[in-house]
Short mmCIF file of C-alpha atoms in Angstrom, two decimals:
data_model
loop_
_atom_site.label_atom_id
_atom_site.label_comp_id
_atom_site.label_asym_id
_atom_site.label_seq_id
_atom_site.Cartn_x
_atom_site.Cartn_y
_atom_site.Cartn_z
CA HIS A 1 63.94 -12.09 1.37
CA THR A 2 60.12 -12.03 1.45
CA ALA A 3 59.17 -12.17 -2.22
CA ALA A 4 61.21 -15.29 -3.02
CA PRO A 5 59.38 -17.50 -0.48
CA ILE A 6 56.03 -16.27 -1.86
CA ARG A 7 57.09 -17.22 -5.37
CA GLU A 8 58.28 -20.63 -4.19
CA LYS A 9 55.15 -21.31 -2.12
CA PRO A 10 52.17 -19.21 -3.28
CA ASP A 11 50.07 -20.32 -0.27
CA LEU A 12 52.79 -19.24 2.18
CA VAL A 13 51.66 -18.41 5.71
CA LEU A 14 53.42 -15.12 6.42
CA GLY A 15 53.69 -13.44 9.81
CA LEU A 16 53.64 -9.65 9.56
CA ALA A 17 54.80 -6.79 11.76
CA THR A 18 53.77 -3.15 12.09
CA GLY A 19 55.61 0.06 12.89
CA ALA A 20 58.26 1.88 10.89
CA THR A 21 60.68 -1.05 10.47
CA PRO A 22 58.77 -3.16 7.89
CA LEU A 23 57.57 -0.25 5.73
CA GLY A 24 60.45 -0.60 3.27
CA THR A 25 59.66 -4.31 2.89
CA TYR A 26 55.98 -3.57 2.26
CA ARG A 27 56.79 -0.91 -0.35
CA GLU A 28 59.03 -3.39 -2.14
CA LEU A 29 56.30 -6.06 -2.11
CA ILE A 30 53.84 -3.54 -3.57
CA ARG A 31 56.34 -2.67 -6.29
CA MET A 32 56.87 -6.34 -7.10
CA HIS A 33 53.11 -6.92 -7.21
CA GLY A 34 53.03 -4.29 -9.94
CA GLU A 35 55.52 -6.47 -11.80
CA GLY A 36 53.38 -9.59 -11.41
CA LEU A 37 53.99 -11.04 -7.93
CA ASP A 38 50.78 -12.86 -6.98
CA PHE A 39 49.37 -12.68 -3.44
CA SER A 40 46.02 -14.37 -4.11
CA ARG A 41 46.88 -17.49 -2.10
CA LEU A 42 49.00 -15.82 0.58
CA VAL A 43 47.80 -16.18 4.20
CA THR A 44 48.92 -13.59 6.76
CA PHE A 45 48.95 -13.32 10.55
CA ASN A 46 49.87 -10.06 12.23
CA LEU A 47 51.79 -9.99 15.48
CA ASP A 48 49.58 -7.65 17.49
CA GLU A 49 46.79 -5.10 17.86
CA TYR A 50 45.78 -2.52 20.45
CA ILE A 51 42.89 -3.48 22.71
CA GLY A 52 39.96 -1.18 22.00
CA TYR A 53 41.02 -0.55 18.41
CA GLY A 54 39.79 -1.93 15.09
CA MET A 55 39.77 -0.70 11.51
CA ASP A 56 37.17 1.97 10.70
CA LEU A 57 37.30 2.88 7.01
CA SER A 58 34.75 5.65 7.55
CA ARG A 59 37.49 7.65 9.28
CA PRO A 60 40.58 9.17 7.62
CA TYR A 61 43.77 7.14 8.07
CA SER A 62 45.24 9.85 10.32
CA LYS A 63 42.36 9.34 12.76
CA ASP A 64 42.40 5.52 12.80
CA GLN A 65 45.41 4.22 14.70
CA SER A 66 44.53 0.52 14.66
CA TYR A 67 47.16 -1.84 13.31
CA ALA A 68 44.46 -3.34 11.09
CA ARG A 69 44.15 0.06 9.38
CA PHE A 70 47.94 0.41 9.19
CA MET A 71 48.18 -2.90 7.33
CA HIS A 72 45.28 -2.00 5.04
CA GLU A 73 46.85 1.31 4.05
CA GLU A 74 50.50 0.27 3.91
CA LEU A 75 50.14 -3.12 2.20
CA PHE A 76 46.85 -4.96 1.78
CA ARG A 77 44.89 -2.48 -0.34
CA HIS A 78 47.77 -2.37 -2.83
CA ILE A 79 47.99 -6.13 -3.50
CA ASN A 80 45.61 -8.93 -4.55
CA ILE A 81 45.33 -10.67 -1.18
CA HIS A 82 41.94 -12.12 -0.23
CA ARG A 83 40.40 -10.54 2.85
CA SER A 84 39.56 -13.99 4.24
CA ASN A 85 43.29 -14.80 4.27
CA ILE A 86 44.16 -11.79 6.46
CA HIS A 87 44.35 -12.44 10.21
CA ILE A 88 44.88 -9.71 12.80
CA PRO A 89 44.00 -9.95 16.51
CA ASN A 90 40.59 -8.38 17.11
CA GLY A 91 41.19 -5.47 19.44
CA LEU A 92 37.43 -4.93 19.72
CA ALA A 93 36.65 -8.46 20.92
CA ASP A 94 34.23 -8.61 23.86
CA ASP A 95 36.50 -11.13 25.57
CA PRO A 96 40.18 -10.36 24.83
CA LYS A 97 41.39 -13.49 26.63
CA GLU A 98 39.21 -15.68 24.43
CA GLU A 99 40.44 -13.74 21.40
CA CYS A 100 44.01 -14.72 22.38
CA ARG A 101 43.02 -18.39 22.47
CA ARG A 102 41.11 -18.05 19.19
CA TYR A 103 44.14 -16.49 17.50
CA GLU A 104 46.36 -19.37 18.58
CA ARG A 105 43.83 -21.82 17.16
CA ARG A 106 43.71 -20.00 13.84
CA ILE A 107 47.49 -20.13 13.51
CA ARG A 108 47.43 -23.87 14.24
CA ASP A 109 44.54 -24.44 11.81
CA ALA A 110 46.55 -22.68 9.08
CA GLY A 111 49.40 -25.15 9.62
CA GLY A 112 51.65 -22.70 11.47
CA ILE A 113 53.62 -19.73 10.20
CA ASP A 114 56.14 -20.37 7.43
CA LEU A 115 58.01 -17.05 7.65
CA GLN A 116 57.71 -14.49 10.44
CA LEU A 117 58.77 -10.89 9.86
CA LEU A 118 60.01 -9.12 12.99
CA GLY A 119 61.44 -5.83 14.17
CA ILE A 120 62.99 -5.06 17.54
CA GLY A 121 61.70 -2.41 19.92
CA ARG A 122 63.82 -0.04 21.99
CA THR A 123 63.20 -2.20 25.07
CA GLY A 124 64.39 -5.21 23.07
CA HIS A 125 60.85 -6.45 22.60
CA TRP A 126 59.48 -8.70 19.87
CA ALA A 127 55.93 -7.70 18.93
CA PHE A 128 54.51 -6.30 22.19
CA ASN A 129 56.35 -8.82 24.38
CA GLU A 130 57.72 -6.38 26.93
CA PRO A 131 60.64 -7.14 29.29
CA GLY A 132 59.68 -9.90 31.70
CA THR A 133 57.45 -11.79 29.27
CA PRO A 134 58.23 -15.54 29.50
CA LEU A 135 60.08 -16.87 26.48
CA ASP A 136 57.54 -19.71 26.17
CA SER A 137 54.55 -17.32 26.21
CA ARG A 138 51.56 -17.74 23.92
CA THR A 139 49.29 -15.06 22.45
CA HIS A 140 48.27 -12.91 25.42
CA ILE A 141 47.15 -9.51 26.72
CA GLN A 142 50.15 -7.22 27.26
CA ILE A 143 50.34 -4.00 29.26
CA LEU A 144 52.62 -1.63 27.34
CA SER A 145 55.69 0.00 28.88
CA LYS A 146 56.18 3.77 29.02
CA LYS A 147 59.06 3.53 26.53
CA THR A 148 56.92 1.61 24.04
CA LEU A 149 54.05 4.07 24.46
CA ASP A 150 56.44 7.00 23.95
CA ASP A 151 57.81 5.46 20.75
CA ASN A 152 54.39 4.65 19.34
CA PHE A 153 53.04 8.08 20.19
CA ARG A 154 55.95 9.73 18.37
CA LEU A 155 55.59 7.51 15.30
CA PHE A 156 51.82 7.32 14.89
CA PHE A 157 49.48 8.81 17.44
CA HIS A 158 50.70 12.41 17.35
CA ARG A 159 49.34 12.83 13.80
CA SER A 160 45.82 11.97 14.91
CA GLY A 161 45.63 14.79 17.44
CA LEU A 162 45.38 12.37 20.36
CA GLU A 163 46.76 13.45 23.69
CA ARG A 164 49.45 11.19 25.11
CA GLU A 165 47.12 10.16 27.94
CA MET A 166 44.51 8.91 25.44
CA MET A 167 46.74 6.22 23.96
CA PRO A 168 45.78 2.56 24.44
CA THR A 169 47.88 0.93 27.13
CA ARG A 170 47.05 -2.72 26.40
CA SER A 171 47.44 -4.96 23.39
CA ILE A 172 46.88 -8.49 22.17
CA THR A 173 50.21 -9.89 21.02
CA MET A 174 51.61 -13.17 19.81
CA GLY A 175 53.79 -14.64 22.53
CA VAL A 176 57.51 -15.32 22.22
CA GLY A 177 56.81 -19.05 22.20
CA THR A 178 54.28 -18.56 19.41
CA ILE A 179 56.85 -16.65 17.34
CA LEU A 180 59.52 -19.30 17.91
CA GLU A 181 57.23 -21.94 16.37
CA ALA A 182 57.48 -20.27 12.94
CA ARG A 183 59.49 -22.28 10.42
CA SER A 184 61.75 -19.33 9.55
CA LEU A 185 62.38 -15.79 10.78
CA LEU A 186 63.31 -12.50 9.14
CA MET A 187 64.34 -9.89 11.72
CA ILE A 188 65.04 -6.30 10.63
CA ALA A 189 66.59 -3.40 12.55
CA THR A 190 67.61 0.01 11.27
CA GLY A 191 69.26 3.07 12.75
CA LYS A 192 71.99 3.67 15.31
CA ARG A 193 69.49 4.11 18.14
CA LYS A 194 68.74 0.38 17.80
CA ALA A 195 72.45 -0.59 17.82
CA SER A 196 72.97 -1.42 21.50
CA ILE A 197 69.71 -3.31 21.96
CA THR A 198 70.27 -5.25 18.72
CA ALA A 199 73.77 -6.27 19.83
CA ALA A 200 72.38 -7.36 23.20
CA ALA A 201 69.68 -9.44 21.52
CA LEU A 202 72.05 -11.16 19.10
CA GLU A 203 75.20 -11.53 21.20
CA GLY A 204 74.16 -11.13 24.83
CA GLU A 205 72.42 -13.28 27.42
CA ILE A 206 69.20 -15.02 26.46
CA THR A 207 66.74 -13.51 28.89
CA SER A 208 63.07 -12.65 29.28
CA SER A 209 64.16 -9.10 30.14
CA LEU A 210 65.04 -8.74 26.44
CA THR A 211 62.55 -10.88 24.58
CA ALA A 212 64.21 -10.49 21.16
CA SER A 213 67.19 -12.40 22.59
CA ALA A 214 65.01 -15.48 22.02
CA VAL A 215 66.21 -15.33 18.40
CA GLN A 216 69.26 -17.20 19.72
CA LEU A 217 66.97 -20.10 20.67
CA PHE A 218 65.45 -20.39 17.22
CA LYS A 219 66.09 -23.79 15.62
CA GLY A 220 65.17 -22.99 12.02
CA PRO A 221 66.65 -20.64 9.42
CA ALA A 222 66.79 -17.04 10.65
CA THR A 223 67.89 -14.02 8.63
CA VAL A 224 68.82 -10.77 10.39
CA LEU A 225 68.95 -7.64 8.21
CA LEU A 226 70.73 -4.61 9.72
CA ASP A 227 71.85 -1.33 8.25
CA ARG A 228 75.21 0.14 9.31
CA GLY A 229 73.65 2.06 12.16
CA ALA A 230 71.88 -0.91 13.72
CA ALA A 231 74.99 -3.10 13.28
CA PHE A 232 77.30 -0.51 14.87
CA ALA A 233 77.62 -2.18 18.30
CA LEU A 234 78.06 -5.78 17.15
CA GLN A 235 81.27 -7.43 18.33
CA LYS A 236 81.23 -10.16 15.67
CA ARG A 237 81.23 -8.61 12.20
#
């Protein structure tokens, strides 16, 4: 679902996600690169980054929790993508609000996103768009919910030896409106613990209290990939 568009359009503008959900997709892309898939013209934009964090290759991966480092380790260093074609919000920017505006401009200057890869958080969030984020929002600074912080600590920060209280509580994230301007979407959810929130997003009310429900507003082609666990609560099979 991701490799075919790259083959069809080598200069594809691809929106990328972080966390556990897309790791299988990234491993498959790495495998296909080994079989000849070319990424030299691919342009990427990541959904989000923690404020106060940026990649530091002088530190071991376990001690660098930036999403820039995550992408470097889990995808970029394994494929032939040009560094100048990689775009991730700068969590170390002196002026985070200006960085949000700059990121929007860079997406526009690239011609918009052709395909956006998405997961869904336990609060029903897309990227770091927590409940209550307007569905027409642009790239912005987001204060992270306790549930999101708990999930991210369990998945990533515990391995670095950080105390829970030391985690970053703010991020720069693409807005829901920014995401909806992509030309196509690929949304992935796995595991039974995502079943109820996935069903609510796909079949429930469209509401800013569950920002992933905005997928129902999307006008272009959208593919939703679920395993049996994540699909468990769907009414329409």
